[in-house]
């Protein structure tokens, strides 16, 4: 096959592949009804990527591979809308929305008007230009005439088609709203908060902050979505109703709100408003009202505009989600993982039908950034079923009597010290009632004390009924206690008691891990057990002792020191001992049969050096790197070198691997 011919075939094949991917994207993201598995999808995508790498000249801007990866820009260019993007007049009352209907009918001189009703998405208005079905430019509304060109950012939105599904007009301008789903907003905020980064006040701000990023890669990492609700200029395509516009947009691959309806009776519009208002909290996107639009475009044209708003549409808003109130106090709440969260106690205020008297301030950094003080007048927002939060402080209302708040140095629940991890302050108490369930779950887990049969439900009941107040209490439970629990029979109770009994005989590393010291995972626990033969010595270890251990950094060392300083820790350890928890001391177990003996290894043996070393040490011996008169054995493997010569010279005993294995047998 000649070069040109091959290329033509490839071009055709790539086009087919892209069409397939566009289609499956649409099934997956827009319809939420995938037809193929993720693996098959990835296979198609990878194949396209590979072909494009081989033939970069065949890459087109609408290729599904071109959603992400564009370089950051210094600033956005401007974009002139060919038809101005209007704003909507809005009303809050039934009377006012009925006035709108009357005005429309009077001006048109018709009795019967059909309306299309849509939810008013609380996001940001965008315009997307498609030429011959390919997405060319995307822009913000701006002042209505001129917006910003944010094409690269909009391309990263998975529900925004890069290419329209079916054959289409030479020009189509699609208008709609970019938003962030409420659930995704929560996740994003949690992860920003955990990193100590600035959080967003609400999903709309999060969407705004994400879509206007100068680096499209940041936008790509943000969970944005898009609903289409209208068109701008078109060529080769005309519509007679808004309903047809929405149906067409849906047909060619856009996400259109499933809540759109059309009504001939205005009563139904009112009912729709009330029904959607009720459903507001169930939706995964924020809406702040409904939009009522005259369906017939001919009527729309006859009605025209008034200043910058159409006379043929109106926003009928829901009650605001934001209210003013005062901060009566700031308290600290301890979460189940021990995180201390500052919470504003508010003068109770009604926000869209719900009384709000507390709002989260997230963490100390956020609180400082917003500069919230006790006595302040603040704006509080309740978005969806998200925990209400303080959005901002009205500083002009300050009298000077406001009090700044400081995070406590101790846990307000149990009095233990707190440890700051980035922006999060955490209680390290071992018997903190706020954390008891988590604590005991960890204590009983497989890699910790491995208490079989002590599941989540049993732990929850033990804690809720206050049958245990720390982990050691588990060992004092009687069969009679356990039988009081729901769905606990004789057999299960016996099983749990056996498991508890069995777990008492443990190892030092398990016990250290089970203590739940911050930053001490199973691996670190076993390192500590290797370096301290007894819990007592770990307890008395100094900061220097700890940081001298390889792999133990300052943060971990500090956490260990602070942990053992707690009164609660001492009580718990005493109680565990009284309960009969014990671990075998390593030297004793190994009979210290190599006590005082030094080994040097040279050459290759079949056992890993590290393993050999750890066996010798476990048996009480030492491993040195060079041969001296003090060396007891030189273990010579294959291709042994100068150490062997030195051993011969000094008269040190030389053994081979088999003899070494004999010595350590039973170890
Ligand atoms: S129609 C001429 N429909 O509300 C009509 N707008 O103040 C102009 N919005 O900037 C817009 N949902 O950001 C329309 N279903 C919807 C909408 C909607 C949200 C926003 C849009 C616009 C603002 C109007």
XYZ file of C-alpha atoms and ligand atoms in Angstrom:
691
model
C 0.000 0.000 0.000
C 1.391 3.434 -0.920
C 1.980 6.143 1.713
C -0.947 8.293 0.603
C -3.339 5.387 0.457
C -2.349 4.200 3.903
C -2.863 7.648 5.316
C -6.308 7.890 3.853
C -7.252 4.604 5.423
C -5.868 5.718 8.780
C -7.711 9.046 8.570
C -10.956 7.234 7.977
C -10.266 4.766 10.753
C -9.382 7.513 13.233
C -12.588 9.353 12.353
C -14.583 6.192 13.059
C -12.792 5.671 16.336
C -13.501 9.248 17.415
C -17.157 8.950 16.497
C -17.385 5.800 18.614
C -15.708 7.484 21.585
C -17.913 10.579 21.281
C -20.937 8.329 21.269
C -19.838 6.320 24.312
C -18.902 9.515 26.146
C -22.438 10.693 25.550
C -23.928 7.410 26.789
C -21.767 7.499 29.879
C -21.666 11.153 30.912
C -24.845 12.659 29.515
C -27.304 9.784 29.608
C -25.607 7.924 32.451
C -26.359 4.702 30.505
C -23.083 3.236 29.286
C -23.271 0.593 26.593
C -19.757 -0.758 26.963
C -17.527 -1.543 29.921
C -14.903 0.888 31.183
C -12.219 -1.501 30.008
C -13.570 -1.532 26.455
C -13.878 2.236 26.526
C -10.284 2.598 27.711
C -9.206 0.270 24.937
C -10.797 2.494 22.289
C -9.303 5.575 23.882
C -5.810 4.106 24.100
C -5.994 2.988 20.500
C -6.864 6.517 19.433
C -4.092 7.970 21.556
C -1.580 5.606 19.998
C -2.669 6.420 16.465
C -2.516 10.133 17.186
C 0.965 9.742 18.586
C 1.994 8.010 15.380
C 0.233 10.507 13.135
C 0.240 13.795 15.080
C -0.705 15.678 11.919
C -4.085 13.957 12.068
C -5.012 15.359 15.499
C -8.073 17.611 15.308
C -9.290 20.032 18.015
C -12.505 18.053 18.476
C -10.696 14.771 19.140
C -11.736 13.237 22.493
C -8.038 13.237 23.434
C -7.994 17.023 23.306
C -10.092 17.681 26.415
C -7.149 18.165 28.722
C -3.544 19.091 28.556
C -3.619 22.598 27.143
C -0.973 24.912 28.568
C -1.760 27.621 31.140
C -2.470 31.079 29.757
C -1.407 34.471 31.166
C -4.893 35.876 30.755
C -8.089 35.078 28.886
C -8.869 36.705 25.578
C -12.174 38.471 25.125
C -15.042 37.200 23.038
C -17.770 39.280 21.446
C -21.176 37.568 21.489
C -22.913 37.800 18.136
C -26.254 38.180 19.912
C -26.122 39.710 23.407
C -26.581 37.307 26.309
C -29.495 38.668 28.255
C -30.316 38.578 31.918
C -33.678 37.736 33.431
C -36.035 39.879 35.428
C -36.910 38.057 38.566
C -39.805 37.911 41.000
C -40.265 36.305 44.400
C -44.009 36.181 44.778
C -46.970 34.485 43.198
C -48.674 37.840 42.647
C -45.699 39.140 40.712
C -45.412 36.065 38.520
C -49.155 36.240 37.701
C -48.590 39.866 36.701
C -45.987 38.669 34.257
C -48.462 36.251 32.670
C -51.090 38.947 32.382
C -48.678 41.395 30.816
C -47.633 38.791 28.256
C -51.224 38.026 27.268
C -52.228 41.656 27.112
C -49.285 42.616 24.928
C -49.826 39.724 22.547
C -53.592 40.020 22.639
C -54.005 36.251 22.966
C -55.885 34.219 25.517
C -53.920 31.025 25.454
C -50.181 31.036 25.972
C -48.017 27.986 26.323
C -45.089 28.297 28.700
C -41.950 26.235 29.031
C -40.696 25.999 32.588
C -37.153 25.091 33.529
C -35.179 25.018 36.758
C -32.960 28.055 37.177
C -29.529 26.521 37.597
C -27.316 28.405 40.026
C -24.104 28.363 38.038
C -22.513 30.471 35.349
C -23.909 31.284 31.929
C -21.792 30.195 28.956
C -21.975 30.327 25.202
C -20.572 27.544 23.045
C -20.033 28.060 19.334
C -20.200 25.049 16.996
C -19.151 25.315 13.387
C -20.207 22.373 11.244
C -20.772 20.448 14.428
C -17.344 21.091 15.940
C -16.863 23.031 19.174
C -14.848 26.114 18.265
C -15.148 28.740 21.003
C -16.597 28.829 24.490
C -17.057 32.010 26.460
C -18.506 33.481 29.629
C -21.435 35.868 29.580
C -19.316 38.802 30.787
C -21.344 42.000 30.536
C -23.669 40.338 28.036
C -21.927 41.801 24.981
C -18.354 40.734 25.610
C -17.253 37.733 27.617
C -14.001 35.903 28.180
C -12.758 33.218 25.856
C -12.351 30.150 28.070
C -12.499 27.508 25.329
C -9.668 25.369 26.735
C -11.311 25.202 30.150
C -14.753 24.385 28.801
C -13.298 21.568 26.712
C -12.422 19.752 29.933
C -16.101 19.362 30.857
C -17.055 15.802 30.024
C -20.738 16.506 29.361
C -19.917 19.236 26.877
C -19.789 17.735 23.375
C -16.604 18.512 21.437
C -18.468 17.386 18.361
C -22.186 17.265 17.898
C -23.531 13.755 17.537
C -25.479 13.943 14.279
C -25.025 16.003 11.123
C -25.645 19.611 11.928
C -25.952 23.214 10.837
C -22.974 25.293 9.679
C -23.346 27.450 12.795
C -24.936 26.812 16.139
C -24.458 28.835 19.312
C -25.532 26.915 22.379
C -26.187 28.623 25.682
C -26.359 27.076 29.076
C -25.045 26.904 32.581
C -21.809 25.489 33.969
C -22.212 24.217 37.516
C -20.663 21.937 40.094
C -22.786 19.086 41.520
C -23.381 19.565 45.247
C -21.927 16.170 46.187
C -18.760 16.874 44.196
C -18.538 20.324 45.747
C -18.520 18.736 49.198
C -15.757 16.337 48.210
C -13.694 19.116 46.673
C -14.097 21.320 49.741
C -13.160 18.478 52.073
C -9.983 17.820 50.161
C -9.111 21.520 49.938
C -9.737 21.826 53.678
C -7.561 18.818 54.449
C -4.691 20.400 52.535
C -5.194 23.737 54.260
C -6.201 25.351 50.979
C -8.882 27.988 50.726
C -12.327 26.422 50.577
C -15.301 27.591 48.524
C -18.383 29.121 50.130
C -20.864 27.333 47.847
C -21.060 25.231 44.670
C -21.505 28.310 42.504
C -18.296 29.915 43.762
C -16.530 26.610 43.335
C -17.717 26.410 39.716
C -16.709 30.024 39.088
C -13.289 29.508 40.659
C -12.752 26.355 38.626
C -13.906 27.458 35.208
C -11.858 30.648 35.304
C -8.566 28.959 36.137
C -5.706 30.115 33.962
C -4.381 26.554 33.976
C -6.843 24.256 32.169
C -5.313 21.264 33.941
C -6.708 22.587 37.212
C -10.112 23.009 35.600
C -9.873 19.441 34.300
C -9.434 18.185 37.855
C -12.622 19.920 38.996
C -15.974 18.145 38.686
C -17.840 20.584 36.449
C -20.994 19.871 34.516
C -23.125 21.668 31.927
C -26.855 22.046 31.226
C -27.945 23.579 27.924
C -31.049 25.801 27.966
C -31.017 27.907 24.829
C -29.395 29.031 21.595
C -27.823 32.176 20.180
C -27.189 32.669 16.478
C -27.753 29.757 14.122
C -27.241 29.174 10.408
C -29.114 26.498 8.526
C -31.325 25.707 11.467
C -34.522 27.405 12.611
C -36.937 26.674 15.439
C -40.473 27.701 16.139
C -40.603 26.952 19.880
C -38.345 26.877 22.937
C -39.521 23.302 23.489
C -38.141 22.320 20.067
C -34.873 24.040 20.912
C -34.529 21.989 24.102
C -35.517 18.765 22.344
C -32.972 19.427 19.603
C -30.197 20.234 22.079
C -30.950 17.008 23.877
C -30.977 15.062 20.625
C -27.571 16.304 19.492
C -25.867 15.297 22.734
C -26.280 18.041 25.312
C -27.448 17.530 28.831
C -30.825 19.226 29.218
C -32.543 19.374 32.583
C -34.942 16.454 33.014
C -37.199 18.821 34.958
C -38.297 20.887 31.937
C -42.074 20.953 31.323
C -44.577 22.889 29.196
C -47.954 24.119 30.399
C -50.911 25.909 28.876
C -52.504 26.699 32.248
C -50.684 29.266 34.332
C -51.928 27.497 37.477
C -49.672 24.621 36.497
C -46.694 26.957 36.370
C -47.384 27.978 39.980
C -47.767 24.335 41.020
C -44.555 23.470 39.218
C -42.686 26.190 41.108
C -43.923 24.854 44.445
C -43.208 21.239 43.568
C -39.669 21.951 42.377
C -39.051 24.077 45.473
C -39.917 21.010 47.579
C -37.554 18.842 45.564
C -34.751 21.347 45.736
C -32.724 19.568 48.407
C -32.902 16.218 46.628
C -31.209 17.501 43.486
C -27.465 17.188 43.138
C -27.225 20.707 41.723
C -28.200 24.025 43.151
C -31.188 25.816 41.692
C -32.433 29.164 42.888
C -35.824 29.235 41.218
C -37.595 28.376 37.997
C -37.479 30.152 34.647
C -40.791 30.664 32.858
C -40.451 31.164 29.087
C -43.072 31.851 26.425
C -42.817 28.780 24.228
C -43.507 30.222 20.762
C -40.505 32.008 19.323
C -42.708 34.180 17.129
C -44.359 35.462 20.324
C -40.962 35.955 21.924
C -39.939 38.145 19.016
C -43.131 40.163 19.231
C -42.642 40.743 22.950
C -39.023 41.830 22.549
C -36.803 43.272 25.222
C -36.917 45.808 27.956
C -33.448 47.156 28.713
C -31.290 44.000 28.920
C -34.013 41.488 29.707
C -36.533 39.673 27.550
C -40.197 40.438 28.128
C -41.009 36.815 27.274
C -39.243 35.190 30.214
C -39.036 35.599 33.954
C -37.215 34.000 36.844
C -39.579 33.014 39.649
C -37.149 32.635 42.506
C -37.177 30.452 45.592
C -36.562 31.916 49.034
C -32.911 32.825 49.535
C -30.463 30.317 50.923
C -28.534 33.052 52.665
C -29.452 35.017 55.726
C -27.857 37.476 58.100
C -27.489 36.550 61.721
C -25.128 37.016 64.642
C -22.504 34.702 66.059
C -23.377 34.189 69.724
C -20.475 31.891 70.423
C -17.851 29.728 68.824
C -17.486 26.210 70.184
C -15.373 23.236 69.252
C -16.841 19.953 68.092
C -14.810 16.738 68.176
C -15.430 14.397 65.266
C -15.223 10.630 65.328
C -11.621 10.688 64.116
C -10.687 13.244 66.737
C -10.646 16.304 64.474
C -11.554 19.495 66.333
C -13.903 21.636 64.244
C -14.811 25.185 65.209
C -18.565 25.727 64.986
C -20.402 29.050 65.132
C -23.411 29.107 67.451
C -25.847 31.476 65.790
C -28.876 33.458 66.751
C -31.422 31.066 65.180
C -32.467 32.099 61.700
C -34.853 30.617 59.134
C -33.144 29.745 55.877
C -35.549 28.508 53.196
C -37.815 26.856 55.715
C -35.175 25.366 58.012
C -34.060 26.838 61.328
C -30.311 27.217 61.389
C -28.544 27.740 64.707
C -25.079 26.334 64.010
C -22.708 26.708 61.097
C -19.371 25.098 60.450
C -16.199 27.153 60.335
C -14.268 24.096 59.026
C -10.879 24.637 60.664
C -8.669 27.217 62.261
C -7.149 28.404 58.987
C -10.585 28.999 57.440
C -11.784 30.755 60.563
C -8.755 33.076 60.486
C -9.165 33.727 56.766
C -12.775 34.750 57.186
C -11.877 36.489 60.472
C -15.056 35.406 62.225
C -15.357 36.723 65.797
C -17.860 36.127 68.560
C -20.507 38.873 68.278
C -20.052 39.359 64.530
C -22.912 39.791 62.073
C -22.402 37.191 59.390
C -23.905 35.841 56.190
C -24.905 32.207 56.628
C -25.664 29.942 53.713
C -27.371 26.583 53.484
C -26.777 24.853 50.143
C -28.681 21.627 49.500
C -28.257 19.316 52.433
C -24.737 20.601 53.012
C -23.977 21.679 56.597
C -24.722 25.411 56.867
C -21.688 27.591 56.816
C -20.557 31.097 57.558
C -19.887 32.694 54.179
C -18.619 36.097 55.247
C -18.515 38.688 57.999
C -20.208 42.074 57.682
C -17.286 44.017 59.077
C -19.093 47.357 58.867
C -21.389 46.122 61.640
C -18.551 45.633 64.111
C -18.780 47.615 67.350
C -15.393 46.731 68.761
C -16.916 44.425 71.357
C -16.407 41.313 69.200
C -14.130 38.669 70.638
C -11.546 36.709 68.720
C -11.565 32.983 69.152
C -8.562 30.724 69.766
C -8.577 26.988 69.259
C -8.071 25.183 72.577
C -4.805 23.369 73.263
C -6.726 20.476 74.768
C -9.644 18.358 73.688
C -12.881 19.856 75.052
C -14.309 16.356 75.480
C -11.555 14.412 77.238
C -8.919 16.990 78.104
C -6.112 15.214 76.237
C -3.530 17.154 74.256
C -4.148 17.971 70.621
C -1.830 17.533 67.679
C -1.902 19.888 64.693
C -1.711 18.135 61.335
C -1.692 20.775 58.641
C -4.878 22.764 59.146
C -6.516 20.021 61.216
C -6.214 19.918 64.981
C -6.738 16.456 66.417
C -7.321 15.077 69.910
C -4.934 12.243 70.796
C -6.796 10.980 73.860
C -7.130 7.206 74.154
C -10.429 7.333 75.958
C -12.053 10.275 74.204
C -15.743 9.461 74.040
C -16.099 11.263 70.712
C -13.692 8.819 69.114
C -14.408 5.690 71.083
C -15.998 3.700 68.253
C -13.195 4.454 65.817
C -10.670 3.782 68.513
C -12.019 0.398 69.476
C -12.527 -0.594 65.844
C -8.858 0.105 65.259
C -7.778 -1.640 68.456
C -9.681 -4.803 67.520
C -8.653 -4.801 63.846
C -6.779 -7.597 62.119
C -3.305 -6.050 62.232
C -3.794 -4.733 65.763
C -5.176 -7.005 68.501
C -7.082 -9.090 65.957
C -10.180 -9.619 68.064
C -12.350 -11.836 65.918
C -16.109 -11.347 65.895
C -16.021 -7.875 67.356
C -17.798 -6.248 64.426
C -18.990 -2.714 63.845
C -22.462 -3.347 65.264
C -21.215 -4.895 68.487
C -18.718 -2.065 68.974
C -21.410 0.541 68.339
C -23.686 -1.014 70.947
C -20.917 -1.363 73.522
C -20.071 2.317 73.119
C -23.624 3.639 72.915
C -24.664 1.737 76.021
C -21.544 2.961 77.784
C -20.436 -0.583 78.528
C -16.875 0.370 77.618
C -15.109 3.666 78.044
C -11.787 2.621 76.573
C -10.269 -0.341 74.745
C -9.085 -2.105 77.915
C -12.661 -2.354 79.143
C -13.259 -4.931 76.425
C -11.280 -7.455 78.448
C -13.475 -7.001 81.493
C -16.704 -7.801 79.667
C -18.551 -10.846 80.955
C -20.808 -13.209 79.094
C -23.717 -11.653 80.928
C -22.744 -8.214 79.578
C -22.524 -9.475 76.016
C -25.859 -11.268 76.197
C -27.528 -7.924 76.848
C -26.654 -6.808 73.315
C -29.122 -7.031 70.442
C -29.032 -10.226 68.437
C -26.346 -11.737 70.642
C -26.745 -15.417 71.355
C -24.866 -17.682 73.661
C -22.670 -18.960 70.867
C -21.599 -15.537 69.555
C -20.933 -14.281 73.072
C -18.712 -17.251 73.767
C -16.927 -16.704 70.477
C -16.184 -13.087 71.347
C -14.950 -13.948 74.822
C -12.644 -16.583 73.355
C -11.330 -14.139 70.800
C -10.699 -11.570 73.531
C -8.890 -14.131 75.616
C -6.784 -15.243 72.681
C -5.891 -11.686 71.713
C -4.419 -10.988 75.145
C -1.336 -12.928 74.156
C 0.086 -10.699 71.501
C 3.296 -9.227 70.128
C 4.857 -5.904 71.006
C 4.460 -4.567 67.494
C 0.742 -5.410 67.404
C 0.245 -3.799 70.779
C 2.045 -0.615 69.729
C 0.003 -0.458 66.545
C -3.212 -1.118 68.485
C -2.555 1.912 70.693
C -3.509 4.114 67.759
C -0.669 6.610 68.153
C -1.011 9.242 65.408
C 1.398 8.585 62.522
C 2.283 5.129 63.849
C 0.990 2.625 61.328
C 1.680 -1.102 61.337
C 5.086 -0.675 59.718
C 6.309 1.973 62.156
C 4.964 -0.086 65.038
C 7.061 -3.032 63.981
C 10.128 -0.791 63.621
C 9.584 0.435 67.158
C 9.147 -3.099 68.440
C 12.475 -4.017 66.824
C 14.206 -1.178 68.612
C 12.581 -1.354 72.005
C 12.189 -4.744 73.521
C 9.587 -3.547 75.972
C 6.727 -1.118 75.920
C 8.204 0.440 79.030
C 11.384 1.417 77.171
C 9.394 2.894 74.301
C 7.401 4.859 76.842
C 10.584 6.270 78.371
C 12.287 6.938 75.050
C 13.419 10.498 74.454
C 12.867 12.458 71.275
C 16.523 11.877 70.363
C 16.253 8.143 70.937
C 13.351 8.067 68.543
C 14.678 10.221 65.725
C 17.859 8.172 65.712
C 15.890 5.237 64.482
C 15.979 5.091 60.724
C 12.631 5.923 59.124
C 11.339 7.725 62.240
C 11.032 11.425 61.476
C 10.451 14.389 63.782
C 6.686 14.386 63.312
C 6.335 10.738 64.304
C 8.732 11.144 67.232
C 6.812 14.128 68.558
C 3.554 12.282 68.263
C 4.929 9.299 70.234
C 6.329 11.493 73.009
C 3.069 13.423 73.312
C 1.073 10.211 73.336
C 2.929 8.689 76.266
C 2.766 11.969 78.168
C -1.017 11.737 78.421
C -2.501 10.716 81.731
C -5.100 8.734 79.799
C -2.391 6.671 78.088
C -0.857 5.704 81.416
C -4.256 4.654 82.766
C -4.981 2.617 79.676
C -1.656 0.792 79.792
C -2.139 -0.027 83.474
C -5.585 -1.338 82.748
C -4.382 -3.470 79.846
C -1.779 -5.008 82.103
C -4.351 -5.735 84.795
C -6.539 -7.302 82.146
C -3.728 -9.736 81.438
C -2.549 -8.461 78.062
C 1.010 -9.610 77.502
C 3.529 -9.971 74.726
C 6.561 -12.165 74.497
C 9.826 -10.380 74.990
C 12.023 -11.102 72.022
C 15.242 -12.085 73.840
C 13.497 -14.430 76.130
C 11.680 -16.085 73.268
C 14.863 -16.662 71.356
C 16.777 -17.918 74.386
C 19.467 -15.465 73.405
C 21.523 -18.370 72.131
C 23.911 -16.141 70.206
C 24.320 -13.658 73.059
C 27.695 -11.920 72.815
C 28.621 -13.445 69.466
C 29.592 -11.392 66.437
C 29.138 -12.496 62.840
C 30.583 -11.102 59.634
C 29.196 -12.077 56.234
C 31.226 -12.174 53.066
C 30.387 -13.365 49.581
C 27.026 -14.516 48.303
C 24.721 -16.750 50.338
C 21.254 -17.871 49.322
C 19.575 -16.049 52.177
C 19.069 -12.265 51.924
C 21.649 -10.379 53.992
C 18.929 -8.466 55.808
C 17.195 -11.650 56.784
C 20.384 -13.283 58.028
C 21.135 -10.176 60.035
C 17.736 -10.038 61.615
C 17.911 -13.714 62.607
C 21.282 -13.242 64.271
C 19.996 -10.224 66.122
C 16.850 -11.938 67.170
C 18.998 -14.645 68.719
C 20.898 -12.029 70.657
C 23.962 -11.844 68.377
C 25.507 -9.002 66.423
C 26.467 -8.540 62.793
C 29.537 -6.459 61.998
C 30.665 -5.158 58.645
C 34.389 -5.815 59.021
C 36.473 -8.607 60.483
C 38.430 -7.995 63.660
C 39.826 -10.010 66.506
C 36.444 -9.678 68.190
C 34.669 -11.478 65.335
C 33.451 -14.927 66.345
C 32.365 -16.243 62.949
C 32.912 -15.256 59.364
C 30.202 -16.724 57.184
C 31.782 -17.190 53.763
C 29.566 -17.534 50.743
C 30.424 -17.787 47.044
C 33.079 -15.420 45.732
C 34.101 -14.380 49.217
C 36.716 -11.619 49.096
C 39.221 -9.860 51.290
C 37.274 -10.444 54.494
C 37.950 -14.127 54.116
C 41.697 -13.508 53.835
C 41.608 -11.282 56.885
C 39.721 -13.905 58.881
C 42.329 -16.488 57.963
C 45.087 -14.126 59.009
C 43.453 -13.386 62.370
C 42.503 -16.970 62.938
C 38.779 -16.250 63.131
C 36.496 -19.237 62.679
C 35.216 -19.488 59.110
C 31.979 -21.304 58.371
C 29.913 -21.844 55.243
C 26.212 -21.256 54.777
C 25.214 -24.788 55.768
C 27.060 -24.463 59.064
C 25.511 -21.074 59.649
C 22.065 -22.540 59.080
C 22.868 -25.238 61.593
C 23.799 -22.650 64.224
C 20.631 -20.624 63.766
C 18.355 -23.645 63.535
C 15.308 -23.336 65.779
C 15.935 -19.605 65.849
S -32.435 31.830 30.046
C -33.043 35.410 27.928
N -32.687 29.592 31.394
O -29.961 32.897 34.852
C -32.841 34.329 28.836
N -31.205 31.244 32.196
O -30.424 36.093 34.903
C -31.527 34.269 29.429
N -29.993 30.615 34.208
O -27.480 34.450 32.987
C -31.239 33.084 30.181
N -30.894 28.614 34.422
O -26.970 32.213 33.993
C -32.096 30.793 31.317
N -32.980 27.572 32.475
C -32.401 28.760 32.387
C -31.427 29.180 33.336
C -30.865 30.449 33.199
C -30.029 29.467 34.923
C -29.170 31.795 34.531
C -28.259 32.239 33.453
C -28.592 33.659 33.174
C -29.325 34.061 34.397
C -30.357 35.087 34.010
